Amino acid sequence: MPPRTSTVVPRRLPLVVTADERLLDDLLRLAALAGTEVDLAADPVAARSRQAVAPLVLVGADQADAYLRARLPRRPRLVLVGRADQEPPWQIAEVLGAEHVAILPAAEPWLVDRFTDDGDAERPAAAVVGVIGGRGGAGASVLAGALSVTAARRGLRSLLVDADPLGGGLDLVLGWEQIDGLRWPALADSDGRIDPAALAVALPCRGDLGLLSWDRGEPLPLPAATMTAALDAARRERDLIVVDLPRRPDDAAVAAMHLTDRVLVLVPAELRATAATARVIARIHRHCTDLSLVVRGPAPGRLRAREIGRTLGLPVTGVLQPEPRVSRGLERGEAPGASGRGPLAELCQRIVAGLVDRTAAAS
């Protein structure tokens, strides 16, 4: 009988693609902290045969343009890495399909965690939808709240995230200001490491709906790395994340935009609101490419939704008719969409169903 042989399956290593010696030194140091080795490639040509099997691919900002020209296939768990003294490669990240942009040294703890996570365990990532108003007072926070409430009513583990420190707090939109739990200020000084399970337990929750919002204190600067870490942790524990985005995004809001699967832009059916929305779209389009409109009535000048969509160059996801009882309910602490009836609830049901179907198809 011939001797029995064993097949040794080589350990798959994270792939680092960079010719920047300073950046390479930093990444090797972080990999060592995580207790792992890495596979090295100086450019995308050298990486071509290895990037498909690597559990994680880190592309240095110095190779971002070359990586795009090389036309390598898109893949999950690809991260663009740069330094704070460089121009952040936000725009090219969208084109490459990068899941994250990590800026050192702020993102060092987050990268150590990524090196530790070998990516072998399949985790269905939550869908992330952003909501932003085309002008002030458009009602984006109400729409964001209603989407998260609708998802929870459907049995999805949803999370409503407040990315607007000057928005007054989404706990007021849900009527949750008296519910204890972690708010953004408690995370503002975090080192970029957030445990998914611990975050889920610490947040204000009712049933399948959780909230990450601001408190009534003075808003603190929120690092982009903290926003990224929080959303990344939430995606492991939730089915749907709804992010209320500010019209003038700071670094944290930009980081949130880069994690969205779709951004809904709420525009009142008015001429000046449409003009204001055009400016908002121009500001955010480089950070999130999948944009669509929700048009809110009434239309004093009889401006039609399809005309607004044609003017702004975006598809129209839905139209909202006036619903005074929603405004009255907010004043009484009633969460929007909680009844499951009315134009707002019906629109949110269609949007959530579409997001769930899209995520399932992608998985």
mmCIF file of N, CA, C and O in Angstrom, residues 220-257:
data_model
loop_
_atom_site.group_PDB
_atom_site.id
_atom_site.type_symbol
_atom_site.label_atom_id
_atom_site.label_comp_id
_atom_site.label_asym_id
_atom_site.label_seq_id
_atom_site.Cartn_x
_atom_site.Cartn_y
_atom_site.Cartn_z
ATOM 1 N N LEU A 220 -19.843 67.251 19.326
ATOM 2 C CA LEU A 220 -18.401 67.084 19.289
ATOM 3 C C LEU A 220 -17.975 66.661 17.884
ATOM 4 O O LEU A 220 -18.733 65.981 17.177
ATOM 5 N N PRO A 221 -16.763 67.045 17.466
ATOM 6 C CA PRO A 221 -16.272 66.563 16.167
ATOM 7 C C PRO A 221 -16.196 65.041 16.168
ATOM 8 O O PRO A 221 -15.634 64.441 17.085
ATOM 9 N N LEU A 222 -16.772 64.425 15.153
ATOM 10 C CA LEU A 222 -16.784 62.973 15.066
ATOM 11 C C LEU A 222 -15.786 62.542 13.995
ATOM 12 O O LEU A 222 -15.959 62.866 12.815
ATOM 13 N N PRO A 223 -14.727 61.818 14.370
ATOM 14 C CA PRO A 223 -13.745 61.387 13.369
ATOM 15 C C PRO A 223 -14.374 60.464 12.328
ATOM 16 O O PRO A 223 -15.273 59.682 12.623
ATOM 17 N N ALA A 224 -13.866 60.571 11.095
ATOM 18 C CA ALA A 224 -14.361 59.698 10.035
ATOM 19 C C ALA A 224 -14.133 58.230 10.381
ATOM 20 O O ALA A 224 -14.966 57.367 10.069
ATOM 21 N N ALA A 225 -13.009 57.939 11.050
ATOM 22 C CA ALA A 225 -12.718 56.549 11.417
ATOM 23 C C ALA A 225 -13.752 55.999 12.390
ATOM 24 O O ALA A 225 -14.079 54.807 12.352
ATOM 25 N N THR A 226 -14.280 56.849 13.260
ATOM 26 C CA THR A 226 -15.305 56.402 14.200
ATOM 27 C C THR A 226 -16.599 56.066 13.475
ATOM 28 O O THR A 226 -17.253 55.057 13.766
ATOM 29 N N MET A 227 -16.994 56.920 12.524
ATOM 30 C CA MET A 227 -18.189 56.633 11.733
ATOM 31 C C MET A 227 -18.025 55.338 10.960
ATOM 32 O O MET A 227 -18.932 54.474 10.936
ATOM 33 N N THR A 228 -16.869 55.152 10.332
ATOM 34 C CA THR A 228 -16.620 53.935 9.565
ATOM 35 C C THR A 228 -16.680 52.703 10.455
ATOM 36 O O THR A 228 -17.296 51.689 10.103
ATOM 37 N N ALA A 229 -16.037 52.791 11.625
ATOM 38 C CA ALA A 229 -16.019 51.646 12.536
ATOM 39 C C ALA A 229 -17.415 51.318 13.037
ATOM 40 O O ALA A 229 -17.789 50.139 13.144
ATOM 41 N N ALA A 230 -18.209 52.354 13.354
ATOM 42 C CA ALA A 230 -19.557 52.127 13.858
ATOM 43 C C ALA A 230 -20.445 51.471 12.797
ATOM 44 O O ALA A 230 -21.173 50.507 13.075
ATOM 45 N N LEU A 231 -20.383 51.970 11.572
ATOM 46 C CA LEU A 231 -21.213 51.396 10.514
ATOM 47 C C LEU A 231 -20.738 49.999 10.141
ATOM 48 O O LEU A 231 -21.557 49.104 9.849
ATOM 49 N N ASP A 232 -19.431 49.803 10.142
ATOM 50 C CA ASP A 232 -18.907 48.483 9.830
ATOM 51 C C ASP A 232 -19.360 47.470 10.877
ATOM 52 O O ASP A 232 -19.736 46.340 10.554
ATOM 53 N N ALA A 233 -19.336 47.876 12.145
ATOM 54 C CA ALA A 233 -19.809 46.987 13.210
ATOM 55 C C ALA A 233 -21.305 46.726 13.073
ATOM 56 O O ALA A 233 -21.774 45.590 13.233
ATOM 57 N N ALA A 234 -22.062 47.776 12.758
ATOM 58 C CA ALA A 234 -23.515 47.623 12.642
ATOM 59 C C ALA A 234 -23.897 46.731 11.474
ATOM 60 O O ALA A 234 -24.882 45.979 11.547
ATOM 61 N N ARG A 235 -23.137 46.768 10.404
ATOM 62 C CA ARG A 235 -23.455 45.944 9.235
ATOM 63 C C ARG A 235 -23.359 44.458 9.549
ATOM 64 O O ARG A 235 -23.963 43.631 8.861
ATOM 65 N N ARG A 236 -22.614 44.107 10.596
ATOM 66 C CA ARG A 236 -22.468 42.705 10.967
ATOM 67 C C ARG A 236 -23.624 42.216 11.838
ATOM 68 O O ARG A 236 -23.796 41.018 12.029
ATOM 69 N N GLU A 237 -24.366 43.157 12.411
ATOM 70 C CA GLU A 237 -25.422 42.796 13.357
ATOM 71 C C GLU A 237 -26.823 43.128 12.851
ATOM 72 O O GLU A 237 -27.802 42.674 13.426
ATOM 73 N N ARG A 238 -26.920 43.940 11.802
ATOM 74 C CA ARG A 238 -28.221 44.429 11.353
ATOM 75 C C ARG A 238 -28.525 43.965 9.938
ATOM 76 O O ARG A 238 -27.641 43.495 9.204
ATOM 77 N N ASP A 239 -29.781 44.123 9.545
ATOM 78 C CA ASP A 239 -30.213 43.805 8.186
ATOM 79 C C ASP A 239 -30.304 45.055 7.315
ATOM 80 O O ASP A 239 -30.099 44.972 6.103
ATOM 81 N N LEU A 240 -30.650 46.179 7.929
ATOM 82 C CA LEU A 240 -30.780 47.428 7.177
ATOM 83 C C LEU A 240 -30.337 48.589 8.066
ATOM 84 O O LEU A 240 -30.724 48.672 9.234
ATOM 85 N N ILE A 241 -29.531 49.462 7.499
ATOM 86 C CA ILE A 241 -29.069 50.667 8.198
ATOM 87 C C ILE A 241 -29.525 51.877 7.392
ATOM 88 O O ILE A 241 -29.308 51.943 6.176
ATOM 89 N N VAL A 242 -30.174 52.814 8.069
ATOM 90 C CA VAL A 242 -30.627 54.050 7.438
ATOM 91 C C VAL A 242 -29.838 55.204 8.057
ATOM 92 O O VAL A 242 -29.840 55.376 9.280
ATOM 93 N N VAL A 243 -29.174 55.988 7.210
ATOM 94 C CA VAL A 243 -28.329 57.076 7.684
ATOM 95 C C VAL A 243 -28.933 58.410 7.260
ATOM 96 O O VAL A 243 -29.141 58.654 6.065
ATOM 97 N N ASP A 244 -29.213 59.261 8.243
ATOM 98 C CA ASP A 244 -29.709 60.615 7.979
ATOM 99 C C ASP A 244 -28.496 61.510 7.754
ATOM 100 O O ASP A 244 -27.723 61.767 8.678
ATOM 101 N N LEU A 245 -28.320 61.990 6.518
ATOM 102 C CA LEU A 245 -27.119 62.715 6.120
ATOM 103 C C LEU A 245 -27.343 64.226 6.124
ATOM 104 O O LEU A 245 -28.427 64.696 5.761
ATOM 105 N N PRO A 246 -26.316 65.001 6.487
ATOM 106 C CA PRO A 246 -26.438 66.466 6.446
ATOM 107 C C PRO A 246 -26.215 66.998 5.034
ATOM 108 O O PRO A 246 -25.515 66.377 4.228
ATOM 109 N N ARG A 247 -26.790 68.162 4.757
ATOM 110 C CA ARG A 247 -26.621 68.767 3.442
ATOM 111 C C ARG A 247 -25.205 69.301 3.239
ATOM 112 O O ARG A 247 -24.744 69.414 2.111
ATOM 113 N N ARG A 248 -24.539 69.643 4.332
ATOM 114 C CA ARG A 248 -23.134 70.059 4.263
ATOM 115 C C ARG A 248 -22.308 68.999 4.998
ATOM 116 O O ARG A 248 -22.036 69.136 6.183
ATOM 117 N N PRO A 249 -21.890 67.954 4.308
ATOM 118 C CA PRO A 249 -21.265 66.819 4.990
ATOM 119 C C PRO A 249 -19.883 67.142 5.550
ATOM 120 O O PRO A 249 -19.063 67.783 4.886
ATOM 121 N N ASP A 250 -19.643 66.703 6.794
ATOM 122 C CA ASP A 250 -18.311 66.776 7.362
ATOM 123 C C ASP A 250 -17.586 65.465 7.040
ATOM 124 O O ASP A 250 -18.081 64.636 6.272
ATOM 125 N N ASP A 251 -16.387 65.281 7.620
ATOM 126 C CA ASP A 251 -15.604 64.087 7.298
ATOM 127 C C ASP A 251 -16.343 62.812 7.672
ATOM 128 O O ASP A 251 -16.292 61.809 6.952
ATOM 129 N N ALA A 252 -17.033 62.825 8.815
ATOM 130 C CA ALA A 252 -17.759 61.627 9.251
ATOM 131 C C ALA A 252 -18.903 61.308 8.292
ATOM 132 O O ALA A 252 -19.144 60.139 7.955
ATOM 133 N N ALA A 253 -19.619 62.336 7.836
ATOM 134 C CA ALA A 253 -20.722 62.106 6.909
ATOM 135 C C ALA A 253 -20.216 61.596 5.563
ATOM 136 O O ALA A 253 -20.847 60.745 4.924
ATOM 137 N N VAL A 254 -19.066 62.115 5.122
ATOM 138 C CA VAL A 254 -18.473 61.628 3.870
ATOM 139 C C VAL A 254 -18.116 60.151 3.999
ATOM 140 O O VAL A 254 -18.355 59.351 3.096
ATOM 141 N N ALA A 255 -17.561 59.782 5.155
ATOM 142 C CA ALA A 255 -17.245 58.371 5.386
ATOM 143 C C ALA A 255 -18.511 57.516 5.330
ATOM 144 O O ALA A 255 -18.502 56.411 4.776
ATOM 145 N N ALA A 256 -19.606 58.029 5.884
ATOM 146 C CA ALA A 256 -20.874 57.299 5.833
ATOM 147 C C ALA A 256 -21.366 57.149 4.400
ATOM 148 O O ALA A 256 -21.862 56.081 4.006
ATOM 149 N N MET A 257 -21.238 58.214 3.609
ATOM 150 C CA MET A 257 -21.682 58.145 2.219
ATOM 151 C C MET A 257 -20.971 57.048 1.448
ATOM 152 O O MET A 257 -21.559 56.372 0.594
#
